[in-house]
Tab-separated table of C-alpha atoms in Angstrom:
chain	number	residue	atom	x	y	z
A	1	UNK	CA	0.000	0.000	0.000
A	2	UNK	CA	1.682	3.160	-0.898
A	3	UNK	CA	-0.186	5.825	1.212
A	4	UNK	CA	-1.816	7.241	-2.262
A	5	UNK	CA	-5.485	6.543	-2.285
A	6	UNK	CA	-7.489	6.780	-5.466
A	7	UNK	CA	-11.286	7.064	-5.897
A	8	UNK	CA	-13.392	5.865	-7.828
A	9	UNK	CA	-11.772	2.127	-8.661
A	10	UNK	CA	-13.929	2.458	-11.606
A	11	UNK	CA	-16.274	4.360	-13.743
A	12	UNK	CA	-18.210	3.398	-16.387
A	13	UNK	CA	-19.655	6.863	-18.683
A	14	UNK	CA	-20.761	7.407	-22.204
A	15	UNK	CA	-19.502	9.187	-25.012
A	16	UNK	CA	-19.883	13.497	-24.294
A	17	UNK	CA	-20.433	12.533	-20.387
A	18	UNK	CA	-18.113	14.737	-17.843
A	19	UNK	CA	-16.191	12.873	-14.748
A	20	UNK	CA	-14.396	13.439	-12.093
A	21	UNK	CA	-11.562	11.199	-10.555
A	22	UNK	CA	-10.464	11.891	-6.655
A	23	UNK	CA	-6.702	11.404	-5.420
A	24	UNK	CA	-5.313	11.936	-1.825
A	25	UNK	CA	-1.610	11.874	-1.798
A	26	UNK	CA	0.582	10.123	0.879
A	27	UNK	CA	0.129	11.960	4.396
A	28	UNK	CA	2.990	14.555	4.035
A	29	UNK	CA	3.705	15.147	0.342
A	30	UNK	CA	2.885	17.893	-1.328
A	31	UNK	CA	2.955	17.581	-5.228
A	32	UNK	CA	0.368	15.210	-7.177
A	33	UNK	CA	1.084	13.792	-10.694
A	34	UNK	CA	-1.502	12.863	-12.691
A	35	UNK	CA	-0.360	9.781	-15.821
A	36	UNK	CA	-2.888	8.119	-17.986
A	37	UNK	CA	-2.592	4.663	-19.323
A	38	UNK	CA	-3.794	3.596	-22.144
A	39	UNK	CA	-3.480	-0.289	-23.632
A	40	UNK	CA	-1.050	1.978	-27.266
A	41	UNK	CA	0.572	4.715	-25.572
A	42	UNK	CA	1.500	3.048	-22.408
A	43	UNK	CA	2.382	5.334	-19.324
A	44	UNK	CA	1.938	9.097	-20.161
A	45	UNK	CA	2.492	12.178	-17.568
A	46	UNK	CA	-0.748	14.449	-18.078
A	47	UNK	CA	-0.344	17.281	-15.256
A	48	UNK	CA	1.518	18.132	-11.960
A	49	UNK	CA	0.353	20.690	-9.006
A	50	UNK	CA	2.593	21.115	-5.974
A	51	UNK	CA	0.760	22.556	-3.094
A	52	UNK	CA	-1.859	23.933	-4.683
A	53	UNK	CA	-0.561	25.113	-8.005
A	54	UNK	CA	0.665	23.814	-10.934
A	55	UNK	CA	4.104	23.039	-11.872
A	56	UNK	CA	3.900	21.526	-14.903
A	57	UNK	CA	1.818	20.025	-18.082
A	58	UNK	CA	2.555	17.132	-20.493
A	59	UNK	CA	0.236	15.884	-23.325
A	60	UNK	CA	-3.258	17.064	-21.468
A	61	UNK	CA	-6.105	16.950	-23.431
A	62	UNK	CA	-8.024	20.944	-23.190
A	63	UNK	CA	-10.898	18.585	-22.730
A	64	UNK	CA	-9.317	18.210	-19.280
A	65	UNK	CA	-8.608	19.702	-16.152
A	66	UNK	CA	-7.018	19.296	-12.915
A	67	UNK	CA	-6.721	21.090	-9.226
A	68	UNK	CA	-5.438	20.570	-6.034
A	69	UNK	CA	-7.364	21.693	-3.163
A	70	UNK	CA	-6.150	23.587	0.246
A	71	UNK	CA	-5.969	20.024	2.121
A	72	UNK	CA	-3.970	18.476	-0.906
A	73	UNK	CA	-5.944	16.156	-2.437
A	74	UNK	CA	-6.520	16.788	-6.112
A	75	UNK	CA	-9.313	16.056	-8.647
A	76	UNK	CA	-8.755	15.182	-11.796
A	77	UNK	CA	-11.718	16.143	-14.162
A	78	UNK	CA	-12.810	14.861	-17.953
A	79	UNK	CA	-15.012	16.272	-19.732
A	80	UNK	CA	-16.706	15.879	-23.319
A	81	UNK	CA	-16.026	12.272	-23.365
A	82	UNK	CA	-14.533	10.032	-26.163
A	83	UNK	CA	-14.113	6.801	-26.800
A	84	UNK	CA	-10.252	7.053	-26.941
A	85	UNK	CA	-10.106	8.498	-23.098
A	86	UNK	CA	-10.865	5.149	-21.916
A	87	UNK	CA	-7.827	4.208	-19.367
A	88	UNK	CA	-6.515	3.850	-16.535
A	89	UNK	CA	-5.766	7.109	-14.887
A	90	UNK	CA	-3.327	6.808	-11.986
A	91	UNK	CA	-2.319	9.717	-9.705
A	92	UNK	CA	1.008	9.656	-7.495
A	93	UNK	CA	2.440	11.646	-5.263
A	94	UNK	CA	6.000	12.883	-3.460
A	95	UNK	CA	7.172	14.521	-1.033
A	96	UNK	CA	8.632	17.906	-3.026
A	97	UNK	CA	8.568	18.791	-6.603
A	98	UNK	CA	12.000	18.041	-7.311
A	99	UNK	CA	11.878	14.334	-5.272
A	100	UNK	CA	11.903	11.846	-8.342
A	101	UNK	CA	10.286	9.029	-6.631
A	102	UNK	CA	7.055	8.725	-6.761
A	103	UNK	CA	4.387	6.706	-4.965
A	104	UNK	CA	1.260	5.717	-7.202
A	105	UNK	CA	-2.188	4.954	-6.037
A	106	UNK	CA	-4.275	2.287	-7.502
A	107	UNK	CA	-5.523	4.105	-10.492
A	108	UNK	CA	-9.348	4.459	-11.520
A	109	UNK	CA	-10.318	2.755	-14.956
A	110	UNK	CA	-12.379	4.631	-16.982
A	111	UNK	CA	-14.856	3.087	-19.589
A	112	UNK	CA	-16.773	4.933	-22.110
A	113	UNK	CA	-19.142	3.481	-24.043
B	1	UNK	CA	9.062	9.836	-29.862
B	2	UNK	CA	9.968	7.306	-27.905
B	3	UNK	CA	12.989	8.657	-24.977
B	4	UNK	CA	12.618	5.678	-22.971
B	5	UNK	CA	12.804	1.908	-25.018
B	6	UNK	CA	12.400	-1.687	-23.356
B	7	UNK	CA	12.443	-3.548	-26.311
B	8	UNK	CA	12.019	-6.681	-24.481
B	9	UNK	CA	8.188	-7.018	-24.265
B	10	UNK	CA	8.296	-9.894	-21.937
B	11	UNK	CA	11.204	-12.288	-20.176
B	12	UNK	CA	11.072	-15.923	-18.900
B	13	UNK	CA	13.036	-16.721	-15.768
B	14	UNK	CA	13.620	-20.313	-13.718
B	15	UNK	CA	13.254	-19.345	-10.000
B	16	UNK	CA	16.739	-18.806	-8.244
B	17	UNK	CA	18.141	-17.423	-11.363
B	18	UNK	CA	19.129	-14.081	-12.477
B	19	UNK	CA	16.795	-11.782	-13.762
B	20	UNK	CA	17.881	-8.702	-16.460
B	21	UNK	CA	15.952	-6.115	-17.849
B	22	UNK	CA	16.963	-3.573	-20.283
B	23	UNK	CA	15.798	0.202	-20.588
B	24	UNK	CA	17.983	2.601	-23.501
B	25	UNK	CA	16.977	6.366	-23.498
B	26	UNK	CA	17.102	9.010	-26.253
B	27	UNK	CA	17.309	11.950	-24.031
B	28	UNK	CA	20.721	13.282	-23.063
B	29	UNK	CA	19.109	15.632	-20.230
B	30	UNK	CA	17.847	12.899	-18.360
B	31	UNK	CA	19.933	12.520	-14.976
B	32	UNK	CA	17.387	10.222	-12.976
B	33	UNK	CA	16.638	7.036	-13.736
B	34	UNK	CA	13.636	4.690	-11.763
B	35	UNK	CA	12.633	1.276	-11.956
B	36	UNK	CA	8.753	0.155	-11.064
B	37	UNK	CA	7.031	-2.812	-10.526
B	38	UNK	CA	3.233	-3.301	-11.480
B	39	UNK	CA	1.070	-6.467	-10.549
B	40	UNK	CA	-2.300	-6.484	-12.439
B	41	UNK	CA	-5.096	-4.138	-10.952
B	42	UNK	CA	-2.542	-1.602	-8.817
B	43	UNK	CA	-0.778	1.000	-9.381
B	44	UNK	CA	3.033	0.583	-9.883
B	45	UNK	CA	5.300	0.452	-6.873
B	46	UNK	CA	8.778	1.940	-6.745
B	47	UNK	CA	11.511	-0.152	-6.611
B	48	UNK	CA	14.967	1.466	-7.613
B	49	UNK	CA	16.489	4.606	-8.697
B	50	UNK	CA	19.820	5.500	-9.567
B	51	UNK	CA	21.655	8.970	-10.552
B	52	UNK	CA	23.568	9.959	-13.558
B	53	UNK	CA	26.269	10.417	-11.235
B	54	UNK	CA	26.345	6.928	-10.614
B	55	UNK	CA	26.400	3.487	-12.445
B	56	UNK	CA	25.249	0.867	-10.107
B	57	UNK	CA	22.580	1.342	-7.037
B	58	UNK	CA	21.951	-1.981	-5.176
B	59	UNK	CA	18.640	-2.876	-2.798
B	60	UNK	CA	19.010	-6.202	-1.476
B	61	UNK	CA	18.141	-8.503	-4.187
B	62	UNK	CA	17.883	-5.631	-6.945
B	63	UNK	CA	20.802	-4.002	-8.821
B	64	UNK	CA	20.197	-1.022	-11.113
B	65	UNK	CA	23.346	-0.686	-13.796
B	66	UNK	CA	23.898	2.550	-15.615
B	67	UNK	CA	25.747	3.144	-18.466
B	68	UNK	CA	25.567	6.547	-19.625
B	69	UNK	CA	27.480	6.465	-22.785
B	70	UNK	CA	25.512	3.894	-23.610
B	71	UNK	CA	22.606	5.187	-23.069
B	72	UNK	CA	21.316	2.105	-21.359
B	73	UNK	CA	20.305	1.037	-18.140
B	74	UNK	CA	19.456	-2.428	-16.338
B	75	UNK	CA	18.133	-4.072	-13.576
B	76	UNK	CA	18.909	-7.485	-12.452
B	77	UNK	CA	16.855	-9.271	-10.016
B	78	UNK	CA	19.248	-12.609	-7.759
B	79	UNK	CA	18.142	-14.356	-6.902
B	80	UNK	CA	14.421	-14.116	-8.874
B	81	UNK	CA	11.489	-15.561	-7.351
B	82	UNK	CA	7.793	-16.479	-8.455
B	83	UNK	CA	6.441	-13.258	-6.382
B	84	UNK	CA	8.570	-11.106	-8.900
B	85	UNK	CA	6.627	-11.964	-11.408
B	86	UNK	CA	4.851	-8.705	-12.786
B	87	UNK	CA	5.546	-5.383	-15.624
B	88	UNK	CA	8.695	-4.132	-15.008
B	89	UNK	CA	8.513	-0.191	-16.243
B	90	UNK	CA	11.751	2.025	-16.183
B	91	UNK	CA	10.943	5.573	-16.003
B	92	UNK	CA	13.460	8.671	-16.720
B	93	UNK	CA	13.192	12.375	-15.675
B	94	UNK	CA	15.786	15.040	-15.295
B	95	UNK	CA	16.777	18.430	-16.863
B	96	UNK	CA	14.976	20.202	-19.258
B	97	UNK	CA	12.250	17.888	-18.791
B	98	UNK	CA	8.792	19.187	-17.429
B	99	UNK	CA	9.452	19.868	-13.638
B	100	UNK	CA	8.952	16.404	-11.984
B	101	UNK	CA	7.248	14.278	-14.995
B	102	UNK	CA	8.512	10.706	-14.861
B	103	UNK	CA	8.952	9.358	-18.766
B	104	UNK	CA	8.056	6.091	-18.659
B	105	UNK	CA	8.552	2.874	-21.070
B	106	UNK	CA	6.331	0.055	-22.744
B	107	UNK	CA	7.479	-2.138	-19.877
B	108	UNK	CA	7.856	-5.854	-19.693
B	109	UNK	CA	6.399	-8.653	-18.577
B	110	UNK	CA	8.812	-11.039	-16.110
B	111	UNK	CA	7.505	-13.983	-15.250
B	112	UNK	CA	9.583	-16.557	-12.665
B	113	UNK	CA	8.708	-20.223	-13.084
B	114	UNK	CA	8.595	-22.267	-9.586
């Protein structure tokens, strides 16, 4: 168990639906990644906030969004749905920005039909 | 664009015998290199790192090799056992990179026979 808890485990939406997927970092860290995986493009950085802001953006969709909140969990939010976002999103957290290792949560799978 | 490569997609192993995975990078400003472990339905789990400013990093039965001129790192797994069994990914970040992101590859798939 790394500390990192992820909610929901799953989600099942249609196509043009908007989500939301909840992460809670380890108790003490302060920065949240966000990666998607996908079964073709394997495991791809999306967005990073580090107490409360963010720090940095990879291949994020505009479709998407992301925050972290004052008690550092962050949400994670999809919106106009495709069939193509269906993944597994995982979230993972450390203890500063510039601390390299990172401790994952269990990911949410997302389905859209 | 592919920075980080395992071109091994998966790797058989007897139990009690070595296990080596290969990672090569693109990316000359990476300085930080990471090895994970992922079992089916959970997230991966951290289970290396090493610095450009070294070549080897060991953690009990794990060894992470570096070879910078290479561009190519490995980890080795002695003795393996059954409960290894899972995706290896190596993961890169450093320099020039986006502020924290991890750059991750394909992974592959160890499996340990009993």
């Amino acid at each position: 168990d790394s500390g990192v808890t992820q909610t929901p485990k799953h989600l099942i939406t249609a196509t043009g639906q908007r989500v939301t997927l909840r992460c809670s970092p380890r108790s003490g860290d302060l920065s949240v990644y966000w990666y998607q995986q996908s079964l073709d493009q394997g495991l791809q950085f999306l967005i990073q906030y580090y107490n409360g802001e963010e720090r940095a953006k990879g291949n994020i969709l505009e479709r998407f969004s992301a925050q972290q909140f004052p008690d550092l969990h962050s949400e994670l939010n999809l919106s106009s749905l495709e069939l193509g976002d269906s993944a597994l999103y995982f979230c993972a957290s450390s203890a500063l920005p510039g601390i390299n290792e990172q401790f994952f949560g269990p990911g949410t799978r997302l389905t859209v039909l | 664009d592919q920075q980080v490569k395992q071109n091994s997609p998966s790797l058989s192993v007897q139990e009690g015998r070595i296990s080596i995975l290969n990672c090569d990078y693109t990316n000359s400003m990476f300085d930080y290199f990471l090895w994970y472990k992922k079992y089916p339905a959970e997230g991966p789990t951290f289970l290396i790192s090493i610095s450009s400013i070294k070549d080897k990093n060991e953690d009990g039965r794990f060894t992470v090799f570096l070879n910078k001129s290479a561009k190519h790192l490995s980890l080795h797994i002695v003795p393996s056992q059954p409960g290894d069994s899972a995706v290896y990914f190596c993961a890169a970040s450093g320099r020039g990179t986006s502020y924290g992101k991890l750059t991750f590859g394909q992974g592959t798939i160890l499996t340990v026979h009993p």
